[in-house]
Structures are given as structure tokens and as C-alpha cells.
Short mmCIF file of N, CA, C and O and ligand atoms in Angstrom, two decimals:
data_model
loop_
_atom_site.label_atom_id
_atom_site.label_comp_id
_atom_site.label_asym_id
_atom_site.label_seq_id
_atom_site.Cartn_x
_atom_site.Cartn_y
_atom_site.Cartn_z
N MET A 669 -72.95 125.09 126.88
CA MET A 669 -72.92 126.26 126.02
C MET A 669 -71.84 126.13 124.96
O MET A 669 -70.75 125.65 125.24
N GLU A 670 -72.16 126.54 123.77
CA GLU A 670 -71.21 126.46 122.67
C GLU A 670 -70.22 127.62 122.75
O GLU A 670 -70.61 128.76 122.96
N VAL A 671 -68.96 127.27 122.60
CA VAL A 671 -67.92 128.29 122.65
C VAL A 671 -67.64 128.80 121.24
O VAL A 671 -67.51 128.03 120.31
N GLU A 672 -67.54 130.09 121.09
CA GLU A 672 -67.18 130.68 119.81
C GLU A 672 -65.98 131.59 120.00
O GLU A 672 -65.93 132.38 120.94
N THR A 673 -65.01 131.41 119.12
CA THR A 673 -63.86 132.31 119.13
C THR A 673 -63.82 132.96 117.75
O THR A 673 -63.35 132.38 116.79
N ILE A 674 -64.37 134.15 117.68
CA ILE A 674 -64.46 134.83 116.39
C ILE A 674 -63.17 135.59 116.09
O ILE A 674 -62.69 136.36 116.92
N THR A 675 -62.65 135.31 114.90
CA THR A 675 -61.43 135.96 114.44
C THR A 675 -61.71 136.67 113.13
O THR A 675 -62.54 136.20 112.36
N GLN A 676 -61.01 137.74 112.85
CA GLN A 676 -61.13 138.40 111.56
C GLN A 676 -59.80 138.33 110.81
O GLN A 676 -58.74 138.58 111.39
N GLU A 677 -59.89 137.94 109.56
CA GLU A 677 -58.70 137.85 108.71
C GLU A 677 -58.96 138.55 107.39
O GLU A 677 -60.08 138.50 106.88
N THR A 678 -57.93 139.17 106.83
CA THR A 678 -58.03 139.77 105.51
C THR A 678 -57.24 138.90 104.54
O THR A 678 -56.07 138.64 104.76
N ILE A 679 -57.92 138.44 103.50
CA ILE A 679 -57.29 137.56 102.51
C ILE A 679 -57.20 138.30 101.18
O ILE A 679 -58.20 138.81 100.68
N LYS A 680 -56.01 138.37 100.64
CA LYS A 680 -55.81 139.05 99.35
C LYS A 680 -56.16 138.09 98.22
O LYS A 680 -55.65 136.97 98.18
N VAL A 681 -57.03 138.54 97.32
CA VAL A 681 -57.51 137.70 96.22
C VAL A 681 -57.13 138.33 94.89
O VAL A 681 -57.38 139.52 94.66
N GLU A 682 -56.54 137.53 94.01
CA GLU A 682 -56.16 138.00 92.68
C GLU A 682 -57.14 137.46 91.64
O GLU A 682 -57.66 136.36 91.79
N GLY A 683 -57.36 138.25 90.60
CA GLY A 683 -58.11 137.75 89.45
C GLY A 683 -59.57 138.15 89.39
O GLY A 683 -60.26 137.80 88.43
N MET A 684 -60.06 138.90 90.37
CA MET A 684 -61.46 139.35 90.32
C MET A 684 -61.54 140.57 89.41
O MET A 684 -60.76 141.51 89.54
N SER A 685 -62.50 140.55 88.48
CA SER A 685 -62.60 141.67 87.54
C SER A 685 -63.96 142.34 87.49
O SER A 685 -64.12 143.38 86.86
N CYS A 686 -64.96 141.77 88.13
CA CYS A 686 -66.28 142.38 88.10
C CYS A 686 -67.13 141.91 89.29
O CYS A 686 -66.68 141.11 90.10
N GLY A 687 -68.35 142.42 89.34
CA GLY A 687 -69.25 142.08 90.44
C GLY A 687 -69.57 140.60 90.52
O GLY A 687 -69.80 140.06 91.61
N HIS A 688 -69.56 139.96 89.36
CA HIS A 688 -69.82 138.52 89.34
C HIS A 688 -68.73 137.75 90.06
O HIS A 688 -69.01 136.81 90.82
N CYS A 689 -67.49 138.14 89.83
CA CYS A 689 -66.36 137.53 90.52
C CYS A 689 -66.49 137.72 92.04
O CYS A 689 -66.25 136.79 92.81
N VAL A 690 -66.86 138.92 92.43
CA VAL A 690 -67.03 139.23 93.85
C VAL A 690 -68.06 138.29 94.47
O VAL A 690 -67.84 137.72 95.54
N MET A 691 -69.17 138.10 93.77
CA MET A 691 -70.22 137.23 94.28
C MET A 691 -69.76 135.78 94.39
O MET A 691 -70.11 135.08 95.33
N ARG A 692 -68.97 135.35 93.40
CA ARG A 692 -68.46 133.97 93.42
C ARG A 692 -67.56 133.73 94.61
O ARG A 692 -67.65 132.70 95.30
N VAL A 693 -66.66 134.67 94.84
CA VAL A 693 -65.73 134.55 95.96
C VAL A 693 -66.49 134.61 97.29
O VAL A 693 -66.26 133.81 98.20
N LYS A 694 -67.43 135.54 97.36
CA LYS A 694 -68.24 135.71 98.58
C LYS A 694 -69.00 134.42 98.90
O LYS A 694 -68.96 133.92 100.02
N LYS A 695 -69.64 133.85 97.88
CA LYS A 695 -70.42 132.63 98.06
C LYS A 695 -69.52 131.47 98.49
O LYS A 695 -69.87 130.70 99.40
N ALA A 696 -68.36 131.35 97.85
CA ALA A 696 -67.43 130.26 98.17
C ALA A 696 -67.01 130.33 99.64
O ALA A 696 -66.95 129.31 100.33
N ILE A 697 -66.72 131.55 100.11
CA ILE A 697 -66.29 131.71 101.50
C ILE A 697 -67.45 131.48 102.46
O ILE A 697 -67.30 130.81 103.48
N GLU A 698 -68.62 132.00 102.09
CA GLU A 698 -69.80 131.82 102.95
C GLU A 698 -70.15 130.35 103.15
O GLU A 698 -70.70 129.98 104.19
N ASP A 699 -69.85 129.55 102.15
CA ASP A 699 -70.17 128.12 102.22
C ASP A 699 -69.26 127.33 103.15
O ASP A 699 -69.53 126.18 103.44
N VAL A 700 -68.17 127.95 103.60
CA VAL A 700 -67.28 127.26 104.54
C VAL A 700 -67.94 127.29 105.92
O VAL A 700 -68.31 128.36 106.41
N GLN A 701 -68.09 126.13 106.50
CA GLN A 701 -68.73 126.05 107.81
C GLN A 701 -67.92 126.80 108.87
O GLN A 701 -66.70 126.64 108.93
N GLY A 702 -68.57 127.63 109.64
CA GLY A 702 -67.89 128.39 110.68
C GLY A 702 -67.65 129.84 110.30
O GLY A 702 -67.26 130.64 111.14
N VAL A 703 -67.90 130.17 109.02
CA VAL A 703 -67.73 131.56 108.58
C VAL A 703 -68.95 132.36 109.00
O VAL A 703 -70.09 131.95 108.79
N LYS A 704 -68.71 133.50 109.61
CA LYS A 704 -69.79 134.34 110.15
C LYS A 704 -70.14 135.51 109.24
O LYS A 704 -71.28 135.93 109.15
N LYS A 705 -69.12 136.10 108.65
CA LYS A 705 -69.33 137.32 107.89
C LYS A 705 -68.25 137.44 106.82
O LYS A 705 -67.08 137.16 107.09
N VAL A 706 -68.64 137.87 105.63
CA VAL A 706 -67.69 138.02 104.53
C VAL A 706 -67.93 139.36 103.86
O VAL A 706 -69.07 139.71 103.55
N ASP A 707 -66.86 140.09 103.63
CA ASP A 707 -66.96 141.35 102.91
C ASP A 707 -65.88 141.33 101.83
O ASP A 707 -64.70 141.36 102.13
N VAL A 708 -66.30 141.19 100.57
CA VAL A 708 -65.34 141.10 99.47
C VAL A 708 -65.29 142.44 98.75
O VAL A 708 -66.33 143.01 98.40
N SER A 709 -64.07 142.94 98.53
CA SER A 709 -63.89 144.21 97.84
C SER A 709 -63.12 144.01 96.54
O SER A 709 -62.01 143.47 96.53
N LEU A 710 -63.74 144.44 95.45
CA LEU A 710 -63.10 144.37 94.13
C LEU A 710 -61.94 145.37 94.06
O LEU A 710 -60.86 145.04 93.58
N GLU A 711 -62.19 146.57 94.53
CA GLU A 711 -61.18 147.63 94.49
C GLU A 711 -59.93 147.27 95.29
O GLU A 711 -58.81 147.49 94.85
N ASN A 712 -60.16 146.74 96.47
CA ASN A 712 -59.03 146.42 97.35
C ASN A 712 -58.47 145.02 97.11
O ASN A 712 -57.48 144.64 97.73
N LYS A 713 -59.13 144.26 96.21
CA LYS A 713 -58.71 142.89 95.90
C LYS A 713 -58.55 142.07 97.16
O LYS A 713 -57.50 141.42 97.37
N GLN A 714 -59.57 142.10 97.99
CA GLN A 714 -59.46 141.35 99.23
C GLN A 714 -60.81 140.91 99.77
O GLN A 714 -61.85 141.44 99.38
N ALA A 715 -60.74 139.95 100.65
CA ALA A 715 -61.93 139.48 101.36
C ALA A 715 -61.64 139.62 102.85
O ALA A 715 -60.61 139.14 103.33
N VAL A 716 -62.52 140.29 103.56
CA VAL A 716 -62.41 140.39 105.01
C VAL A 716 -63.41 139.37 105.57
O VAL A 716 -64.60 139.45 105.29
N VAL A 717 -62.89 138.42 106.31
CA VAL A 717 -63.70 137.30 106.75
C VAL A 717 -63.70 137.19 108.27
O VAL A 717 -62.64 137.25 108.90
N GLU A 718 -64.89 137.04 108.84
CA GLU A 718 -65.01 136.76 110.27
C GLU A 718 -65.43 135.32 110.40
O GLU A 718 -66.39 134.89 109.76
N PHE A 719 -64.69 134.57 111.19
CA PHE A 719 -65.01 133.14 111.33
C PHE A 719 -64.76 132.64 112.74
O PHE A 719 -64.05 133.26 113.53
N ASP A 720 -65.39 131.50 113.01
CA ASP A 720 -65.26 130.86 114.31
C ASP A 720 -64.06 129.92 114.28
O ASP A 720 -64.07 128.92 113.55
N GLU A 721 -63.05 130.24 115.04
CA GLU A 721 -61.82 129.44 115.06
C GLU A 721 -62.02 128.01 115.56
O GLU A 721 -61.18 127.16 115.33
N GLU A 722 -63.15 127.79 116.25
CA GLU A 722 -63.44 126.43 116.73
C GLU A 722 -63.89 125.55 115.57
O GLU A 722 -63.88 124.33 115.67
N LYS A 723 -64.35 126.18 114.49
CA LYS A 723 -64.95 125.41 113.39
C LYS A 723 -64.16 125.42 112.10
O LYS A 723 -64.30 124.51 111.28
N THR A 724 -63.39 126.46 111.88
CA THR A 724 -62.63 126.51 110.63
C THR A 724 -61.34 127.28 110.85
O THR A 724 -61.05 127.73 111.96
N ASP A 725 -60.54 127.38 109.81
CA ASP A 725 -59.31 128.16 109.91
C ASP A 725 -59.05 128.84 108.57
O ASP A 725 -59.71 128.54 107.57
N VAL A 726 -58.09 129.72 108.56
CA VAL A 726 -57.84 130.55 107.38
C VAL A 726 -57.40 129.71 106.18
O VAL A 726 -57.70 130.04 105.04
N GLU A 727 -56.74 128.58 106.43
CA GLU A 727 -56.31 127.71 105.32
C GLU A 727 -57.50 127.11 104.58
O GLU A 727 -57.49 126.99 103.36
N LYS A 728 -58.53 126.76 105.31
CA LYS A 728 -59.74 126.20 104.68
C LYS A 728 -60.45 127.27 103.85
O LYS A 728 -60.98 127.00 102.78
N ILE A 729 -60.44 128.48 104.36
CA ILE A 729 -61.08 129.59 103.65
C ILE A 729 -60.30 129.90 102.37
O ILE A 729 -60.88 130.07 101.30
N LYS A 730 -58.98 129.89 102.47
CA LYS A 730 -58.14 130.12 101.29
C LYS A 730 -58.35 129.03 100.26
O LYS A 730 -58.39 129.30 99.05
N ALA A 731 -58.49 127.80 100.71
CA ALA A 731 -58.72 126.67 99.79
C ALA A 731 -60.04 126.87 99.04
O ALA A 731 -60.13 126.60 97.85
N ALA A 732 -61.05 127.37 99.74
CA ALA A 732 -62.35 127.61 99.11
C ALA A 732 -62.24 128.68 98.03
O ALA A 732 -62.87 128.59 96.97
N VAL A 733 -61.42 129.69 98.28
CA VAL A 733 -61.22 130.76 97.29
C VAL A 733 -60.55 130.17 96.04
O VAL A 733 -60.98 130.41 94.91
N ARG A 734 -59.53 129.36 96.24
CA ARG A 734 -58.82 128.74 95.11
C ARG A 734 -59.76 127.84 94.33
O ARG A 734 -59.75 127.84 93.10
N GLU A 735 -60.57 127.07 95.04
CA GLU A 735 -61.52 126.17 94.36
C GLU A 735 -62.55 126.93 93.54
O GLU A 735 -63.08 126.40 92.57
N SER A 736 -62.84 128.16 93.94
CA SER A 736 -63.82 128.94 93.18
C SER A 736 -63.19 129.55 91.91
O SER A 736 -63.88 130.17 91.11
N GLY A 737 -61.88 129.38 91.74
CA GLY A 737 -61.22 129.80 90.51
C GLY A 737 -60.39 131.06 90.60
O GLY A 737 -59.96 131.60 89.58
N TYR A 738 -60.10 131.51 91.82
CA TYR A 738 -59.31 132.73 91.98
C TYR A 738 -58.03 132.43 92.74
O TYR A 738 -57.94 131.46 93.48
N GLU A 739 -57.05 133.28 92.51
CA GLU A 739 -55.74 133.09 93.12
C GLU A 739 -55.58 133.96 94.36
O GLU A 739 -56.23 134.99 94.50
N LEU A 740 -54.69 133.52 95.22
CA LEU A 740 -54.39 134.29 96.42
C LEU A 740 -53.10 135.06 96.19
O LEU A 740 -52.15 134.51 95.63
N ALA A 741 -53.09 136.31 96.61
CA ALA A 741 -51.89 137.14 96.41
C ALA A 741 -50.81 136.73 97.39
O ALA A 741 -51.09 136.21 98.46
CU1 CU B 1174 -65.99 138.85 87.02
#
């Protein structure tokens, strides 16, 4: 049986200005293997991410956000 350890982290994202930015950040995070759920908020300037700790970690998710062109607070 496959073991899953689901963790939730809130990542502060700088530089998002519209719905398009939100979609870019959401897509970038979703593409990280092991990510289960992503909720990006423009108003709160953050991404709430649920991921499997066996497959990824918060540093990889942050790297994906930076690669998509946005900064971390
Ligand atoms: Cu935008």
C-alpha cells in the first residue's frame, strides 16, 4: 500500500495582479508532482497547498512559484 502524508502549507506570493497571474501560479504549483490541492488567492496574496510529503516538499513548491515569474514574500 502506498503511504501518503498530506500536509498543508500557506505560501505568500508577491506580484500577482489579476486572474491570469492566479492561474499561472496555480498551474505551476499543480504541475509539481505530489501536490494534491491548490487554492490561490489574489486578495490574500497567497497559495494554500496540500501536498504529499513523501513526494515533494515546500521548497520545491516555492521554486515552482519563482520559476513561473512571481516572488515569495
Ligand atoms: Cu496578472
